[in-house]
Short mmCIF file of C-alpha atoms in Angstrom, two decimals:
data_model
loop_
_atom_site.label_atom_id
_atom_site.label_comp_id
_atom_site.label_asym_id
_atom_site.label_seq_id
_atom_site.Cartn_x
_atom_site.Cartn_y
_atom_site.Cartn_z
CA MET A 1 162.66 306.11 71.46
CA ALA A 2 161.04 304.85 68.30
CA ALA A 3 159.20 301.57 68.53
CA CYS A 4 161.01 298.60 67.01
CA GLY A 5 159.00 296.86 64.31
CA GLY A 6 160.61 293.45 63.83
CA GLY A 7 163.65 291.26 63.65
CA GLU A 8 165.20 291.86 67.06
CA THR A 9 165.17 288.79 69.27
CA ALA A 10 165.27 288.34 73.04
CA ASP A 11 168.73 286.81 72.69
CA ASN A 12 169.97 289.88 70.82
CA ALA A 13 168.20 292.67 72.66
CA LEU A 14 170.99 295.26 72.76
CA THR A 15 170.58 298.09 70.29
CA ASN A 16 173.59 298.79 68.06
CA MET A 17 174.11 302.52 68.57
CA GLY A 18 176.96 302.76 66.02
CA ASN A 19 179.73 305.38 66.14
CA VAL A 20 178.78 308.86 67.32
CA SER A 21 180.92 311.80 66.26
CA GLU A 22 182.29 313.81 69.18
CA SER A 23 181.71 317.04 67.22
CA ALA A 24 177.99 316.34 66.75
CA PRO A 25 176.19 316.28 70.13
CA ALA A 26 172.97 314.29 70.25
CA ALA A 27 169.81 316.30 69.72
CA THR A 28 167.59 316.86 72.74
CA PRO A 29 164.53 314.63 72.37
CA ALA A 30 161.16 316.32 72.24
CA PRO A 31 159.26 316.09 75.54
CA ILE A 32 156.72 313.30 75.74
CA VAL A 33 153.22 314.58 76.43
CA THR A 34 151.14 312.60 78.92
CA ALA A 35 147.39 313.23 78.70
CA GLU A 36 145.02 312.88 81.64
CA VAL A 37 141.65 311.22 82.18
CA THR A 38 139.61 310.62 85.34
CA ALA A 39 137.88 307.48 86.50
CA ARG A 40 134.11 307.17 86.29
CA GLY A 41 133.94 304.52 88.98
CA GLU A 42 135.87 302.21 91.30
CA THR A 43 135.44 298.84 92.92
CA ASP A 44 135.16 298.01 96.56
CA VAL A 45 138.57 297.44 98.12
CA VAL A 46 140.08 293.98 98.37
CA GLY A 47 139.99 292.27 101.74
CA THR A 48 143.75 292.18 102.30
CA ALA A 49 144.62 295.52 103.92
CA ASN A 50 148.02 297.18 104.32
CA ALA A 51 149.58 295.10 101.55
CA ASP A 52 150.19 294.99 97.82
CA ALA A 53 147.23 292.69 97.19
CA ALA A 54 144.96 293.75 94.32
CA ASP A 55 146.56 292.85 91.02
CA ASP A 56 144.74 291.95 87.81
CA PRO A 57 141.19 292.27 86.35
CA ALA A 58 139.19 290.60 83.58
CA ILE A 59 135.78 291.57 82.18
CA TRP A 60 132.76 289.52 81.14
CA ARG A 61 130.45 291.53 78.89
CA ASP A 62 126.74 290.73 79.20
CA PRO A 63 125.52 290.68 75.58
CA ALA A 64 121.88 291.05 76.62
CA ASP A 65 122.42 293.98 79.01
CA PRO A 66 125.99 295.37 78.91
CA ALA A 67 125.41 297.49 82.02
CA LYS A 68 125.09 294.20 83.95
CA SER A 69 128.56 293.04 82.91
CA LEU A 70 130.93 291.65 85.54
CA ILE A 71 134.54 292.22 86.60
CA VAL A 72 136.65 289.36 87.95
CA ALA A 73 139.75 290.54 89.82
CA THR A 74 142.47 289.13 92.03
CA ASP A 75 143.45 289.66 95.62
CA LYS A 76 146.77 287.90 95.12
CA LYS A 77 147.05 287.12 98.82
CA ALA A 78 143.62 285.51 99.12
CA GLY A 79 141.37 284.87 96.11
CA LEU A 80 139.09 286.17 93.39
CA TYR A 81 136.44 288.89 93.55
CA VAL A 82 133.48 289.37 91.24
CA TYR A 83 132.24 292.96 90.96
CA GLY A 84 129.42 294.65 89.11
CA LEU A 85 130.08 297.73 86.97
CA ASP A 86 128.84 299.76 89.94
CA GLY A 87 131.99 298.52 91.70
CA LYS A 88 130.10 296.63 94.37
CA THR A 89 131.28 293.18 95.40
CA ARG A 90 129.01 290.45 94.09
CA SER A 91 131.01 287.48 95.39
CA PHE A 92 134.40 286.31 96.60
CA ILE A 93 136.03 282.88 96.41
CA LYS A 94 138.97 282.00 98.63
CA THR A 95 141.65 280.45 96.44
CA GLY A 96 144.95 281.32 98.06
CA ARG A 97 147.66 283.05 96.03
CA VAL A 98 146.40 283.74 92.52
CA ASN A 99 148.16 286.53 90.69
CA ASN A 100 146.74 287.23 87.18
CA VAL A 101 143.32 286.38 85.74
CA ASP A 102 141.68 286.02 82.33
CA LEU A 103 138.37 284.68 81.03
CA ARG A 104 136.53 283.52 77.92
CA ALA A 105 132.80 283.15 77.30
CA ASP A 106 131.11 280.37 75.34
CA VAL A 107 133.57 277.70 76.41
CA ALA A 108 132.41 274.07 76.59
CA ILE A 109 133.03 273.04 80.21
CA GLY A 110 132.12 269.44 80.92
CA GLY A 111 129.74 269.43 77.98
CA THR A 112 127.95 272.67 78.88
CA ASP A 113 128.81 276.10 77.51
CA GLY A 114 129.82 278.65 80.09
CA VAL A 115 132.29 281.35 81.08
CA LEU A 116 135.75 280.02 81.91
CA VAL A 117 137.98 281.96 84.30
CA VAL A 118 141.67 281.08 84.70
CA ALA A 119 144.21 282.41 87.17
CA SER A 120 147.94 281.96 87.76
CA ASP A 121 148.30 279.85 90.91
CA ARG A 122 151.39 280.77 92.98
CA SER A 123 150.81 278.34 95.84
CA ASP A 124 153.87 276.30 94.77
CA GLU A 125 156.58 278.81 93.91
CA ALA A 126 158.66 276.17 92.14
CA ASN A 127 155.89 274.88 89.89
CA ALA A 128 153.38 277.22 88.29
CA ARG A 129 149.81 275.95 87.91
CA VAL A 130 146.72 277.15 86.09
CA ALA A 131 143.66 277.45 88.34
CA LEU A 132 140.31 277.12 86.53
CA PHE A 133 136.83 278.31 87.50
CA ARG A 134 133.35 278.53 86.03
CA LEU A 135 131.62 281.92 86.33
CA ASP A 136 127.86 281.73 86.85
CA THR A 137 126.81 285.02 85.26
CA ALA A 138 123.33 284.87 86.80
CA THR A 139 124.58 284.66 90.38
CA ALA A 140 128.00 286.30 89.78
CA LYS A 141 129.66 283.41 91.63
CA LEU A 142 132.75 281.36 90.79
CA THR A 143 133.04 277.60 91.14
CA ALA A 144 136.48 276.02 91.29
CA LEU A 145 137.11 273.38 88.60
CA GLY A 146 140.62 272.39 89.66
CA THR A 147 144.19 273.18 88.64
CA VAL A 148 146.54 271.90 85.92
CA PRO A 149 150.35 272.09 85.77
CA SER A 150 152.21 274.40 83.38
CA ILE A 151 155.96 275.05 83.69
CA GLU A 152 158.59 275.34 86.39
CA GLY A 153 158.84 278.62 88.27
CA GLU A 154 156.65 281.01 90.21
CA ALA A 155 153.34 281.76 88.48
CA TYR A 156 152.92 285.43 87.55
CA GLY A 157 151.21 286.33 84.26
CA MET A 158 148.24 284.55 82.70
CA CYS A 159 146.32 284.98 79.44
CA LEU A 160 144.03 282.83 77.30
CA TYR A 161 144.17 282.17 73.56
CA ARG A 162 141.53 280.47 71.44
CA ASP A 163 142.28 279.26 67.92
CA ALA A 164 140.41 276.89 65.60
CA GLY A 165 138.38 275.44 68.45
CA ALA A 166 141.38 274.84 70.71
CA LEU A 167 141.92 276.73 73.95
CA TYR A 168 145.33 277.55 75.40
CA ALA A 169 146.57 279.22 78.57
CA PHE A 170 149.86 281.12 78.51
CA MET A 171 151.62 281.05 81.87
CA VAL A 172 154.36 283.65 82.45
CA THR A 173 156.67 282.94 85.37
CA LYS A 174 158.54 285.40 87.53
CA GLU A 175 161.79 284.11 86.01
CA GLY A 176 160.73 284.98 82.44
CA GLY A 177 159.62 281.53 81.33
CA ILE A 178 156.45 281.21 79.24
CA GLY A 179 154.49 277.99 78.96
CA GLN A 180 151.70 277.39 76.45
CA VAL A 181 149.22 274.89 77.91
CA ALA A 182 146.48 273.22 75.86
CA LEU A 183 143.32 272.96 77.98
CA ASP A 184 140.90 270.04 77.76
CA LEU A 185 137.65 270.71 79.62
CA THR A 186 135.56 267.87 78.23
CA GLY A 187 135.82 265.59 81.26
CA ALA A 188 134.82 265.85 84.88
CA GLN A 189 138.24 267.37 85.70
CA PRO A 190 140.24 269.81 83.54
CA VAL A 191 143.38 268.51 81.86
CA GLY A 192 146.37 270.57 80.76
CA ARG A 193 149.14 269.63 78.35
CA LEU A 194 152.28 271.73 77.90
CA VAL A 195 152.75 272.19 74.15
CA ARG A 196 155.46 274.85 73.94
CA ARG A 197 158.00 276.82 75.92
CA LEU A 198 159.04 280.42 75.23
CA LYS A 199 161.27 282.77 77.18
CA VAL A 200 162.35 286.34 77.81
CA GLY A 201 165.55 287.28 79.57
CA SER A 202 164.37 288.44 82.99
CA GLN A 203 161.35 288.95 85.26
CA ALA A 204 158.09 289.19 83.33
CA GLU A 205 154.38 289.18 84.09
CA GLY A 206 151.82 290.90 81.88
CA CYS A 207 150.63 289.06 78.78
CA VAL A 208 147.76 289.27 76.30
CA VAL A 209 146.88 287.68 72.96
CA ASP A 210 145.25 289.34 69.94
CA GLU A 211 143.36 286.34 68.59
CA ARG A 212 142.72 288.06 65.25
CA THR A 213 146.43 288.11 64.41
CA HIS A 214 147.66 285.23 66.63
CA ARG A 215 150.09 287.55 68.39
CA LEU A 216 151.14 287.06 72.00
CA TYR A 217 152.44 290.18 73.79
CA VAL A 218 154.60 289.87 76.92
CA ALA A 219 155.94 292.57 79.27
CA GLU A 220 159.50 292.04 80.49
CA GLU A 221 159.39 294.36 83.47
CA ASP A 222 162.79 296.08 83.33
CA VAL A 223 163.33 295.74 79.58
CA GLY A 224 160.19 296.37 77.53
CA LEU A 225 157.63 294.73 75.26
CA TRP A 226 157.95 291.56 73.22
CA ARG A 227 155.74 289.94 70.58
CA PHE A 228 155.53 286.21 69.80
CA ASP A 229 153.54 284.04 67.42
CA ALA A 230 150.84 282.58 69.68
CA ARG A 231 150.19 279.50 67.55
CA PRO A 232 151.61 276.30 69.06
CA THR A 233 153.46 275.56 65.81
CA GLY A 234 154.65 279.15 65.40
CA ALA A 235 158.21 280.42 65.57
CA ALA A 236 159.62 280.92 69.07
CA GLU A 237 161.41 284.14 68.10
CA ALA A 238 160.60 287.16 70.28
CA VAL A 239 160.22 290.45 68.40
CA SER A 240 160.98 293.67 70.29
CA ILE A 241 158.21 296.26 70.13
CA ALA A 242 159.53 298.86 72.57
CA LYS A 243 162.12 299.20 75.30
CA VAL A 244 162.08 300.92 78.67
CA ASP A 245 163.38 304.37 77.74
CA LYS A 246 162.19 306.56 80.68
CA GLN A 247 160.14 308.57 78.20
CA ARG A 248 157.39 306.40 76.79
CA LEU A 249 157.91 303.37 79.04
CA PHE A 250 159.20 303.34 82.59
CA ASP A 251 160.12 300.23 84.52
CA ASP A 252 158.34 298.27 85.72
CA VAL A 253 156.35 297.44 82.58
CA GLU A 254 153.34 295.60 83.95
CA GLY A 255 149.78 294.89 82.73
CA LEU A 256 148.85 294.58 79.04
CA ALA A 257 145.48 294.80 77.28
CA ILE A 258 144.18 294.73 73.71
CA ALA A 259 141.82 297.54 72.71
CA SER A 260 140.49 296.13 69.44
CA ASP A 261 138.59 298.31 66.99
CA GLY A 262 136.15 295.47 66.40
CA SER A 263 137.42 294.62 62.93
CA GLU A 264 138.68 291.25 61.73
CA GLY A 265 142.05 292.82 60.92
CA ASP A 266 144.68 294.31 63.19
CA GLY A 267 143.07 297.63 64.09
CA GLY A 268 143.24 299.01 67.61
CA TYR A 269 145.88 299.41 70.29
CA LEU A 270 148.06 297.56 72.75
CA VAL A 271 147.65 299.28 76.14
CA VAL A 272 150.58 299.03 78.57
CA SER A 273 150.92 299.86 82.26
CA SER A 274 154.06 302.00 82.65
CA GLN A 275 154.16 301.43 86.39
CA GLY A 276 157.32 303.39 87.08
CA ASP A 277 155.71 306.76 86.36
CA ASN A 278 152.04 305.88 87.01
CA ALA A 279 151.01 306.09 83.36
CA TYR A 280 149.75 303.98 80.44
CA ALA A 281 151.15 303.86 76.91
CA LEU A 282 149.41 302.93 73.65
CA TYR A 283 150.98 301.15 70.67
CA ARG A 284 149.20 300.64 67.36
CA LEU A 285 148.59 296.94 66.74
CA ALA A 286 148.95 297.27 62.97
CA ASP A 287 152.62 298.30 63.06
CA ASP A 288 153.70 298.42 66.76
CA ALA A 289 154.09 302.22 66.51
CA TYR A 290 153.90 304.32 69.68
CA VAL A 291 150.70 306.41 69.73
CA GLY A 292 150.55 308.25 73.05
CA ARG A 293 150.34 307.95 76.82
CA PHE A 294 148.00 309.03 79.58
CA ARG A 295 147.42 308.97 83.34
CA ILE A 296 144.33 308.40 85.43
CA ALA A 297 144.38 311.65 87.39
CA LYS A 298 142.71 312.73 90.60
CA GLY A 299 138.96 313.11 90.34
CA ARG A 300 135.87 311.94 92.17
CA PHE A 301 137.29 308.42 92.50
CA GLY A 302 140.96 309.29 92.89
CA SER A 303 144.00 308.66 90.72
CA THR A 304 145.91 305.45 90.07
CA GLU A 305 149.49 304.74 91.05
CA GLU A 306 151.81 301.75 90.59
CA THR A 307 149.29 299.89 88.44
CA ASP A 308 149.82 296.18 87.98
CA GLY A 309 147.02 294.62 85.93
CA ILE A 310 144.74 296.31 83.40
CA GLU A 311 141.95 295.26 81.04
CA VAL A 312 140.23 297.03 78.15
CA ILE A 313 137.11 295.89 76.31
CA VAL A 314 135.76 298.08 73.50
CA GLY A 315 131.99 298.19 72.98
CA ASP A 316 128.81 299.28 74.69
CA PHE A 317 128.80 298.82 78.46
CA GLY A 318 125.78 300.98 79.21
CA PRO A 319 125.31 304.72 79.82
CA ALA A 320 128.45 305.20 81.91
CA PHE A 321 130.75 303.41 79.44
CA PRO A 322 129.10 303.62 75.99
CA GLY A 323 132.30 303.10 73.96
CA GLY A 324 134.13 300.62 76.14
CA ILE A 325 135.70 300.25 79.56
CA MET A 326 139.20 300.15 81.03
CA ILE A 327 139.86 298.62 84.45
CA ALA A 328 143.13 299.52 86.20
CA GLN A 329 144.50 298.27 89.48
CA ASP A 330 145.26 301.08 91.92
CA GLY A 331 148.38 300.32 93.91
CA GLU A 332 147.96 303.29 96.26
CA ASN A 333 144.43 303.82 97.54
CA ALA A 334 145.23 305.13 101.00
CA PRO A 335 143.88 305.20 103.60
CA ALA A 336 141.84 302.25 102.30
CA ALA A 337 143.12 298.98 100.84
CA GLN A 338 143.87 298.65 97.14
CA ASN A 339 141.11 298.48 94.53
CA PHE A 340 140.40 298.89 90.80
CA LYS A 341 139.42 302.06 88.92
CA LEU A 342 136.92 302.11 86.03
CA VAL A 343 137.60 304.44 83.08
CA ALA A 344 135.49 305.12 79.97
CA TRP A 345 137.53 304.12 76.93
CA ASP A 346 136.05 307.02 74.97
CA ASP A 347 137.65 309.39 77.49
CA VAL A 348 141.07 307.89 76.74
CA LEU A 349 140.66 308.18 72.97
CA LYS A 350 139.50 311.79 73.25
CA ALA A 351 142.36 312.74 75.59
CA LEU A 352 144.86 311.32 73.08
CA LYS A 353 143.02 312.94 70.13
CA LEU A 354 142.36 309.50 68.63
CA LYS A 355 138.63 310.17 68.36
#
């Protein structure tokens, strides 16, 4: 299925197939090739065993020594882990049910710059909240700052957006609601103000913002990918990028990540977890065009299956990940509990002949 560029809204998501002549059978689509890569590392397992518990990762890149960068990841039954790039647990904070996580560096928190971590708090299934933390990069420990309300519904997806000095959290609920919350961290306690509501038609979770283009991407699990204007004054129209077609995307469509090329334009890729067939699809940010797909296959650290959350950061992360790193939740890590696999982004680009 060709990717849809623009104009189709969430309220008008059915494709008009037109009239098909009975004497002209549809052509057989060309098979979709799925490349393979192997992981170069993995994290320790989460503490909740025998359950779907690990979910979503975020990455803080150490600008002074990229090999000392940190991974923050959720055990959605219990709390947040901080790992080193060697995969070893550096700390854990018990938070209760937090589902997705994101972070931003150089954020003014109570008058002092630091690394802000946010997570979708599911403790009240009727009212989604944003949980906020400060990451001490020297000790690799998280300190809870508090929670702020967002919108009604069960908290699922979470992503941050920074624009013109303002910081926003997008909360995606299980029911498909999306709330844009302006965050104020100047005082002793964080404050959140709901500035906009968006919506897709059914269960959704994964979200990510490309701050260069002010585009918010949301994964509607059984339907496909949508793009919104992330600016609080932007149009609320949802533009369809791609649908679940059992070729490029399989339901459930889960985690999303931006693999920027480092430019100030729109270069790079949107990376999507195609959970239904244990694969990942790439779409070009410049025009939403499908580029290719790959799997994390069996190797020294095992394969990934049923991936929920993913993250990709392009850039130097030391000798093991010189061109960037991808973190993917592994939903089947038997006989151990679930964990996260670490992949060199260069390996993905080479497998898809993009480098």
